[in-house]
Short mmCIF file of C-alpha atoms and ligand atoms in Angstrom, two decimals:
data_model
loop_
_atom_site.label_atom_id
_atom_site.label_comp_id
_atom_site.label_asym_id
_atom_site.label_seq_id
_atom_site.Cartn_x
_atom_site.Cartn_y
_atom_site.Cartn_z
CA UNK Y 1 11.79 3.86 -49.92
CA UNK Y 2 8.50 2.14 -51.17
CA UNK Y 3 5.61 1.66 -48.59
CA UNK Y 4 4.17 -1.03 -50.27
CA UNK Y 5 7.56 -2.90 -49.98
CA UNK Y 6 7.87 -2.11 -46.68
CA UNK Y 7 4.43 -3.24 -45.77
CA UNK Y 8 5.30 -6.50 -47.24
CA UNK Y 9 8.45 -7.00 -45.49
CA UNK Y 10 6.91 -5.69 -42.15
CA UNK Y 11 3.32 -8.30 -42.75
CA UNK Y 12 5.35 -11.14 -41.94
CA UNK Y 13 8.05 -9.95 -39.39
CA UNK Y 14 5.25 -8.76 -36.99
CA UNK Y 15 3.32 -12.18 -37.49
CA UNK Y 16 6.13 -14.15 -36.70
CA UNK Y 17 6.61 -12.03 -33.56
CA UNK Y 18 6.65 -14.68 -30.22
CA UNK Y 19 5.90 -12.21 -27.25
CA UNK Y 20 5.46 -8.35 -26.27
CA UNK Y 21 9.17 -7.57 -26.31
CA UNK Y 22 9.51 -8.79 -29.65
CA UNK Y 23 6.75 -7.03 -31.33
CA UNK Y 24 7.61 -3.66 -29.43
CA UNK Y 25 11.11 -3.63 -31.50
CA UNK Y 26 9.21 -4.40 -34.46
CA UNK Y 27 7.06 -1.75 -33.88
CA UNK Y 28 10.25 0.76 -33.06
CA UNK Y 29 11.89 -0.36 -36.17
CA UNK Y 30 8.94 1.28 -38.21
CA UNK Y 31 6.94 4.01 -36.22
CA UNK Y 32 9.80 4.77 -33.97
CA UNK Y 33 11.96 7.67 -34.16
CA UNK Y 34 14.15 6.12 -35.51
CA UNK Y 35 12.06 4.06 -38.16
CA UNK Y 36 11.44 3.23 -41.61
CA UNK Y 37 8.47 5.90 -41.51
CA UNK Y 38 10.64 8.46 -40.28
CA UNK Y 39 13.25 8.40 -42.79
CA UNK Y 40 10.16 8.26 -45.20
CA UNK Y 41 9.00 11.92 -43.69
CA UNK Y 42 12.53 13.12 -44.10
CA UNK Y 43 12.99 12.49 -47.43
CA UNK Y 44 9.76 15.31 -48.32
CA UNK Y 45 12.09 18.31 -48.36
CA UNK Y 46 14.51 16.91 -50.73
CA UNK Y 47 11.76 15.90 -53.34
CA UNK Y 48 9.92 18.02 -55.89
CA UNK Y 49 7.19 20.15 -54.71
CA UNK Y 50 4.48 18.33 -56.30
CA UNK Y 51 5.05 14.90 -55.21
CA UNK Y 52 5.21 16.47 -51.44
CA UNK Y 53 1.53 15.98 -50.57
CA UNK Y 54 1.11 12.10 -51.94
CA UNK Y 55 4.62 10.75 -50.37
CA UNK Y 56 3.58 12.27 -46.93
CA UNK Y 57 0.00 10.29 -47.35
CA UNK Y 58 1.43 7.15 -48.11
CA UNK Y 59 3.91 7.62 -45.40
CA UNK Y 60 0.93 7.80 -42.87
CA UNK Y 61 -1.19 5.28 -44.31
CA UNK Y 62 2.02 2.88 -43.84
CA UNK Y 63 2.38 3.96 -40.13
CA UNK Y 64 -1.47 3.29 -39.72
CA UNK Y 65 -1.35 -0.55 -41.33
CA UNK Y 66 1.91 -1.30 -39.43
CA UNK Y 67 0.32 -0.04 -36.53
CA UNK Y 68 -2.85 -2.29 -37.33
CA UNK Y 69 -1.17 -4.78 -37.89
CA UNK Y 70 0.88 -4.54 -34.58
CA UNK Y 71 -1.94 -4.18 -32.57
CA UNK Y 72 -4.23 -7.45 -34.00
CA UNK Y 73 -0.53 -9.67 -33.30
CA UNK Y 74 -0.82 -8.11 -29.65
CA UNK Y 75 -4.04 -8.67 -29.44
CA UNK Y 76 -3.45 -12.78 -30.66
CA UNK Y 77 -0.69 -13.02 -28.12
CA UNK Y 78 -2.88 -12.07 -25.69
CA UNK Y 79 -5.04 -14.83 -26.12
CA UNK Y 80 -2.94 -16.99 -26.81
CA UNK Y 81 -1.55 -16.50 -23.35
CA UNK Y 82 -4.81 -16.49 -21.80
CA UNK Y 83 -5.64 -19.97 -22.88
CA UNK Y 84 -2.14 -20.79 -21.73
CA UNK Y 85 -3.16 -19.84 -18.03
CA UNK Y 86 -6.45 -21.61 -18.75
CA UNK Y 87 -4.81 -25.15 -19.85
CA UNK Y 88 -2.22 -24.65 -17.04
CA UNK Y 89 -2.61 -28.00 -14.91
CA UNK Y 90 -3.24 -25.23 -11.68
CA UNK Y 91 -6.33 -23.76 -13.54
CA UNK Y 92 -9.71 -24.92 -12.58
CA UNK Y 93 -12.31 -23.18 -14.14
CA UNK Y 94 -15.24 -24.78 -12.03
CA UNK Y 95 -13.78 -23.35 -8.98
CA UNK Y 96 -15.63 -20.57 -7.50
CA UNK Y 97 -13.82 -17.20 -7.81
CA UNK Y 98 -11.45 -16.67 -4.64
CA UNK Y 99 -13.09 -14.12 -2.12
CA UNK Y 100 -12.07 -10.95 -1.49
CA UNK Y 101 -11.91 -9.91 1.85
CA UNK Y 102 -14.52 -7.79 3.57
CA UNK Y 103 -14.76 -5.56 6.57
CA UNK Y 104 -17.63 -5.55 8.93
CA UNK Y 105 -19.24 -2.86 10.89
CA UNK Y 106 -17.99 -1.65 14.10
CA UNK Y 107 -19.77 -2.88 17.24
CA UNK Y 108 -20.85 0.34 18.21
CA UNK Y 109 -22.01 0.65 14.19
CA UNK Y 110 -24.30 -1.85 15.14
CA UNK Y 111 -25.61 -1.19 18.29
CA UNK Y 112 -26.51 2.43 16.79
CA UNK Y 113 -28.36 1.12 13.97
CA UNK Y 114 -30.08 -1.34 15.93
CA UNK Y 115 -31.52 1.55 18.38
CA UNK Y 116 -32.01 3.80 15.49
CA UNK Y 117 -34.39 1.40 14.22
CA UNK Y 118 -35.59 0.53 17.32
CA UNK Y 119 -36.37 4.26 18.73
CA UNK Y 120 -37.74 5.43 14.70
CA UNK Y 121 -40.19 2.43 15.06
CA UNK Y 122 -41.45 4.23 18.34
CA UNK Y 123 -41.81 7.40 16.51
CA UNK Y 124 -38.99 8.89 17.18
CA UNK Y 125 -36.16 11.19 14.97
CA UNK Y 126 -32.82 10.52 15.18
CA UNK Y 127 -30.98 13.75 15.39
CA UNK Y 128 -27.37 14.92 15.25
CA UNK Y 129 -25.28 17.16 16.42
CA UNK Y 130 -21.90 19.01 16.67
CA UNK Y 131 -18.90 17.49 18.39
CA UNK Y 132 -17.30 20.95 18.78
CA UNK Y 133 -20.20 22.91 20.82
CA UNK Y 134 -20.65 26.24 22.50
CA UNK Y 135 -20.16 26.27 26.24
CA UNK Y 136 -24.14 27.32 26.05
CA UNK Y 137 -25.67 24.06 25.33
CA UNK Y 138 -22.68 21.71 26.50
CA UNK Y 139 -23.50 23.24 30.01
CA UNK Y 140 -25.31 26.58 30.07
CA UNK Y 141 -28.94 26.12 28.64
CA UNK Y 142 -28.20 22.45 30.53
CA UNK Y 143 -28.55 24.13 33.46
CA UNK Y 144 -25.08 23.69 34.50
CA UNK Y 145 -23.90 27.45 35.13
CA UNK Y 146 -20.85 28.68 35.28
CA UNK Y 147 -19.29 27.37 38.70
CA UNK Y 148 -21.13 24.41 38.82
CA UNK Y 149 -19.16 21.72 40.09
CA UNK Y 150 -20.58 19.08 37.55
CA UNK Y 151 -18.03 21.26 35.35
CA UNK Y 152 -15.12 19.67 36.90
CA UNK Y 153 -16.47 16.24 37.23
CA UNK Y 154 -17.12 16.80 32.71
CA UNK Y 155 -13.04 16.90 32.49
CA UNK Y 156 -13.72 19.14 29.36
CA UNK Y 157 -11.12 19.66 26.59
CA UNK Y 158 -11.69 23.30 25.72
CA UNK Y 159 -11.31 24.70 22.14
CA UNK Y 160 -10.40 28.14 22.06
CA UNK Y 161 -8.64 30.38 24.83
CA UNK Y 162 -12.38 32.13 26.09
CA UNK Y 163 -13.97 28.66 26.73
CA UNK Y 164 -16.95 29.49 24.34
CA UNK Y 165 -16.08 26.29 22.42
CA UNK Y 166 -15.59 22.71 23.76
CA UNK Y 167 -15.72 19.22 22.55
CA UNK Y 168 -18.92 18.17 23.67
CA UNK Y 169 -18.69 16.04 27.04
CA UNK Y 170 -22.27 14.36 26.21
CA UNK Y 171 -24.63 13.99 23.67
CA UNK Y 172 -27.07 16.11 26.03
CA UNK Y 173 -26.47 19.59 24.17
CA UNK Y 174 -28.50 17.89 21.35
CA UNK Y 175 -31.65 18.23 23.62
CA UNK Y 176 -31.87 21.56 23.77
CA UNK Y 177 -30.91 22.07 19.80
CA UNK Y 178 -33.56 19.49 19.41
CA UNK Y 179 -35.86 21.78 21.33
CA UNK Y 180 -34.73 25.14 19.48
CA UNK Y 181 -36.18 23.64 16.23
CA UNK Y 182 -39.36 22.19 17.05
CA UNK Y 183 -42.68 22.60 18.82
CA UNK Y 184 -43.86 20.04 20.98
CA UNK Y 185 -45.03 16.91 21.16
CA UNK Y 186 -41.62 14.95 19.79
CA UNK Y 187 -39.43 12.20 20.23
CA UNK Y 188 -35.85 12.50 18.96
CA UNK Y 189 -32.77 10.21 19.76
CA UNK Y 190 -28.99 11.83 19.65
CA UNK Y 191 -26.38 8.90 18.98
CA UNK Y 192 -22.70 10.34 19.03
CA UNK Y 193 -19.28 10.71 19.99
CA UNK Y 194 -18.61 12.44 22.85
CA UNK Y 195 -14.95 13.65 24.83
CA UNK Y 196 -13.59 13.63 27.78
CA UNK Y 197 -10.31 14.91 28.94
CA UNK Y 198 -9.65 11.39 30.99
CA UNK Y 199 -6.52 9.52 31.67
CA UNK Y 200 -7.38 6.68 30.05
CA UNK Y 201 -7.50 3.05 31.71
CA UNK Y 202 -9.45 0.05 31.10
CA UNK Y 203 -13.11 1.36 31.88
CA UNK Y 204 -12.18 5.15 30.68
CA UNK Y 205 -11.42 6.79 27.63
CA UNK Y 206 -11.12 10.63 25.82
CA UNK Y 207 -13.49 9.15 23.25
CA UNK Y 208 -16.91 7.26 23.45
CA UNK Y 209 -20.11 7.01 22.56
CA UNK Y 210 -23.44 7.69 23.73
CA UNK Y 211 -27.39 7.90 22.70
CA UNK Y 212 -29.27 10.70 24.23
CA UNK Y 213 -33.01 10.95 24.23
CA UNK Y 214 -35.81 13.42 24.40
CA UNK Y 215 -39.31 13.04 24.55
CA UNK Y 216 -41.90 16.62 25.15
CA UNK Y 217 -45.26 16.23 25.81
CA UNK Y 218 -48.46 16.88 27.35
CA UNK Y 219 -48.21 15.61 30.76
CA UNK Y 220 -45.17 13.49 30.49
CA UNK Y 221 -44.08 11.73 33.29
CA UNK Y 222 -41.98 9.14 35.61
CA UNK Y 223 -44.21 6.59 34.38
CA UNK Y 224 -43.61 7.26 30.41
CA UNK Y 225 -40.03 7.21 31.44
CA UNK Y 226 -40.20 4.08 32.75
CA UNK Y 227 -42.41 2.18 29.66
CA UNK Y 228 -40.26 3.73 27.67
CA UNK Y 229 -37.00 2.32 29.46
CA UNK Y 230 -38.28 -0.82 29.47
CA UNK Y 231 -38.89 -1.07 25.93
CA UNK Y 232 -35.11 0.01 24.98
CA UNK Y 233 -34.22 -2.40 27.68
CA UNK Y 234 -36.29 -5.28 25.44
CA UNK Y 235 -34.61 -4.08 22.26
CA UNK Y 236 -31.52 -4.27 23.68
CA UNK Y 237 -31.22 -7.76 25.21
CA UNK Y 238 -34.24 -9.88 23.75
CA UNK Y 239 -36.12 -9.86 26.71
CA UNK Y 240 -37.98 -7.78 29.85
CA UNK Y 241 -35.57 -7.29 32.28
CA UNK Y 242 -37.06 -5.82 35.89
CA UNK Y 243 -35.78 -2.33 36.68
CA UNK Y 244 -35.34 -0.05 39.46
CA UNK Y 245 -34.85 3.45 39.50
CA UNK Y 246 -32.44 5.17 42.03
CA UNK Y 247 -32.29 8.90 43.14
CA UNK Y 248 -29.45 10.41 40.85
CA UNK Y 249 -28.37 14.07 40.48
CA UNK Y 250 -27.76 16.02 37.19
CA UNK Y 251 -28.52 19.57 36.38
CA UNK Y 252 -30.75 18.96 33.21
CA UNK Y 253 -33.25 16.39 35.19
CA UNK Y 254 -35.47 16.72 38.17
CA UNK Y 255 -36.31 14.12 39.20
CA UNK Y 256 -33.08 12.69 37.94
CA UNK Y 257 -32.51 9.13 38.45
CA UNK Y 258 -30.11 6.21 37.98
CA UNK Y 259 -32.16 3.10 36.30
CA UNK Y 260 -30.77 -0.33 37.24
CA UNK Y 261 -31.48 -3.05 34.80
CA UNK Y 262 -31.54 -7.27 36.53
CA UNK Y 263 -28.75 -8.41 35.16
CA UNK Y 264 -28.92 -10.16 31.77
CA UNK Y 265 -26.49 -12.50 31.91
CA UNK Y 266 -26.97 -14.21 35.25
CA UNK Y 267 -29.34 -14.88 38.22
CA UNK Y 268 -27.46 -14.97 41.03
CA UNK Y 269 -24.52 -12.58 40.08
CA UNK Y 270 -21.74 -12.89 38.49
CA UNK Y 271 -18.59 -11.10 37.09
CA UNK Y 272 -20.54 -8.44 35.00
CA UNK Y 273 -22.98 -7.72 38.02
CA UNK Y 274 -20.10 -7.68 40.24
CA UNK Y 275 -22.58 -10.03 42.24
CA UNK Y 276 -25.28 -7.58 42.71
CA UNK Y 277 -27.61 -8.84 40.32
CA UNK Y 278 -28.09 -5.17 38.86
CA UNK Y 279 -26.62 -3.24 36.53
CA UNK Y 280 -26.68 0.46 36.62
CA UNK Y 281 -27.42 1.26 33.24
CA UNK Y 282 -29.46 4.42 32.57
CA UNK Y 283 -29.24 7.87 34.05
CA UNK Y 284 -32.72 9.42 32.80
CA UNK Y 285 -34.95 11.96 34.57
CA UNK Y 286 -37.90 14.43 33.80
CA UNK Y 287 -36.38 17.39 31.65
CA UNK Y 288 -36.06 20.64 34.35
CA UNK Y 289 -37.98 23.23 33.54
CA UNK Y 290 -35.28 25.61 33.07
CA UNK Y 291 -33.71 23.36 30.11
CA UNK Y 292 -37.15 23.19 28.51
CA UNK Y 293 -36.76 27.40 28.68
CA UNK Y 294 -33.35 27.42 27.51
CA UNK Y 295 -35.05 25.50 24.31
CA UNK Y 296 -37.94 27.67 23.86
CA UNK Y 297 -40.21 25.59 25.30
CA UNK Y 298 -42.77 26.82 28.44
CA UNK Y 299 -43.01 24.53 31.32
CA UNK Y 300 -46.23 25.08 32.51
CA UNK Y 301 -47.73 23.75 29.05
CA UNK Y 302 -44.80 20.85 28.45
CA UNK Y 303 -42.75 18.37 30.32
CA UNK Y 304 -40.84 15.84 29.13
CA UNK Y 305 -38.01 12.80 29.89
CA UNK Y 306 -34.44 12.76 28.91
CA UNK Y 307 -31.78 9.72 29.16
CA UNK Y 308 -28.61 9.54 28.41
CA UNK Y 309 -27.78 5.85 27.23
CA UNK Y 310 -23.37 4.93 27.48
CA UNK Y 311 -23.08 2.85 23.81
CA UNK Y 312 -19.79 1.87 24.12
CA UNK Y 313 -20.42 0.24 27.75
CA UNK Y 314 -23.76 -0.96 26.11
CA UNK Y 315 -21.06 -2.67 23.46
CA UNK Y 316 -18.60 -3.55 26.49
CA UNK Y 317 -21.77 -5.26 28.09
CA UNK Y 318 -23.12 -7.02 24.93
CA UNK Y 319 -19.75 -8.44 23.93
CA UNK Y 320 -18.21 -9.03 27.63
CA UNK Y 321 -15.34 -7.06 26.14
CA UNK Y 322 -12.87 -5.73 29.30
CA UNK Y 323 -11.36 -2.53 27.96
CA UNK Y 324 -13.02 0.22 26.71
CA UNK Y 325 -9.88 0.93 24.85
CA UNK Y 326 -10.31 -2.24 22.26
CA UNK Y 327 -13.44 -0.03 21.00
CA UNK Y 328 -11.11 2.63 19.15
CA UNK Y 329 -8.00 1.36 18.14
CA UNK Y 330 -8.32 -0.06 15.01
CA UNK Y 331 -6.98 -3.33 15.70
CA UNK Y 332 -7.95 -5.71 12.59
CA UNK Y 333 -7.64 -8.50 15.08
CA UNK Y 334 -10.39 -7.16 17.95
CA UNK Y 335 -12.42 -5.80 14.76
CA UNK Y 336 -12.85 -8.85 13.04
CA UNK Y 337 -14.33 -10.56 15.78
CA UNK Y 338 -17.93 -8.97 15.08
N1 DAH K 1 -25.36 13.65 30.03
C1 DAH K 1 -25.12 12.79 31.18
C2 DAH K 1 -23.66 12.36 31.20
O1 DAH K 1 -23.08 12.20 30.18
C3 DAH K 1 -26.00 11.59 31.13
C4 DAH K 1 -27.44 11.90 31.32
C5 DAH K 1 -27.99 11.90 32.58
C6 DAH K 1 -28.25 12.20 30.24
C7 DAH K 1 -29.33 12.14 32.80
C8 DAH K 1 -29.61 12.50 30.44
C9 DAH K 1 -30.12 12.44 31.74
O2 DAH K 1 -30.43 12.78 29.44
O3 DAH K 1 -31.44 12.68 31.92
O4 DAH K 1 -23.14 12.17 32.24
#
């Protein structure tokens, strides 16, 4: 067979070639198995010796310009198709290009960030911490020993058969990890997920979120706690809302208290208040002394503040949302919303 015949005969096949399918069979009927070239390799045994070497060369340099060839039609039908599209009566190239859809962060996304920035202006660190904690600083350096009752009322999923490992109840456990690894004076904030063996229902769930803080210091007291309150208060809703501070008990604090916010979103009550005008929003209290030792850190030199801010009824309260349960679910429909 002669290449340069074939080349000839194949120029103008493959140029005459009207779409994809057409120029694939083309392409079969010379590089494929089956092919022109093929045959042309099969014929080397039978010839003499010396002519082996230059019939196998041509052979290749025919596959390579058929294949050339092949690929610049391809690449003129594609084009050619693209202006097709282009021309099409339903193409308008001044239209802007259609949007893609985007997700959006999660409420309680926000609401983090927003404190984070918030509390780092202040000075503070935000810290982290480990969902699946040792009994010891879920409850033991907390000051919550072994048959404490507030045990019961923390509805803890445990992780292993000894109880040494649980899913942390609260974010509290970072304060005393925050403690381990510093020396006083500092100000860190603990955002996290936190779990709770809970039935669930419309104002509880296994899963939430909460924001603890920590502040040590030289003579810290009710009053800091208080300023300090106020300020997240500001940064939360825009504005200085009143407060008031009720007697509240948890191991880790003492003092502990509840702090009651005026409610933001009315004057006279209303659903949110449940008419009371206040809303009970932060348990806080001055760090007991034998949670400052669990850390490392000596109470007659240091005190300090702790609260323990609820995100996702932060998020609940922000967006008037009535289920806690919306908050994890995933639905598309609830999510898109924010
Ligand atoms: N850890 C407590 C809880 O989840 C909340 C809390 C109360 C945190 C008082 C604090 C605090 O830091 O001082 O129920």
């Amino acid at each position: 067979m002669d290449p340069e015949a074939t080349l000839e005969e194949a120029r103008p096949r493959i140029a005459a070639c009207e779409d994809t399918a057409a120029l694939k069979e083309a392409e079969r009927d010379y590089v494929g198995k089956k092919g022109a070239i093929s045959a042309m390799l099969a014929e080397i045994p039978k010839l003499d010796p010396a002519d082996r070497k230059a019939h196998g060369q041509k052979a290749n340099a025919l596959k390579q310009a058929i294949l050339e060839l092949v690929q610049a039609r391809q690449a003129a039908l594609d084009a050619r198709d693209l202006d097709a599209a282009r021309r099409a009566d339903d193409f308008d190239p001044t239209l802007p290009p259609p949007v893609a859809q985007r997700g959006s962060l999660h409420p309680i996304t926000q609401v983090t960030r927003e404190l984070e920035d918030l509390f780092v202006s202040m000075g503070y660190e935000v810290l982290d911490g480990p969902e699946v904690e040792l009994d010891h600083y879920n409850f033991e350096a907390l000051n919550i020993t072994k048959d404490h009752p507030a045990r019961d009322s923390q509805d803890t999923f445990y992780c292993d058969e000894t109880g040494t490992l649980v899913l942390r109840t609260h974010t509290s456990p970072v304060q005393v990890r925050a403690m381990e690894g510093r020396t006083p004076p500092f100000r860190v904030i603990a955002p996290g997920r936190v779990f709770r063996q809970e039935t669930t229902d419309a104002s509880h769930d296994h899963t939430f979120y909460q924001m603890e803080g920590l502040v040590v210091g030289k003579d810290v007291s009710v009053a800091h706690l208080i300023g300090a309150m106020k300020t997240l208060l500001r940064g939360i809703f825009g504005r200085d809302l009143d407060v008031r501070l009720r007697p509240g008990h948890f191991p880790f604090v003492e003092p502990g208290f509840e702090l009651d916010a005026r409610c933001p979103f009315c004057d006279d009550g209303c659903s949110v208040c449940k008419k009371t005008t206040w809303i009970e929003l932060l348990p806080c209290g001055l760090v007991h002394p034998n949670v400052l030792r669990a850390g490392g850190v000596d109470p007659e030199e240091w005190s300090g503040f702790a609260f323990g801010l609820g995100l996702s009824r932060l998020v609940m309260l922000r967006h008037n949302i009535d289920d806690v349960r919306h908050l994890l679910d995933g639905d598309v429909r609830f999510l898109e919303q924010f």
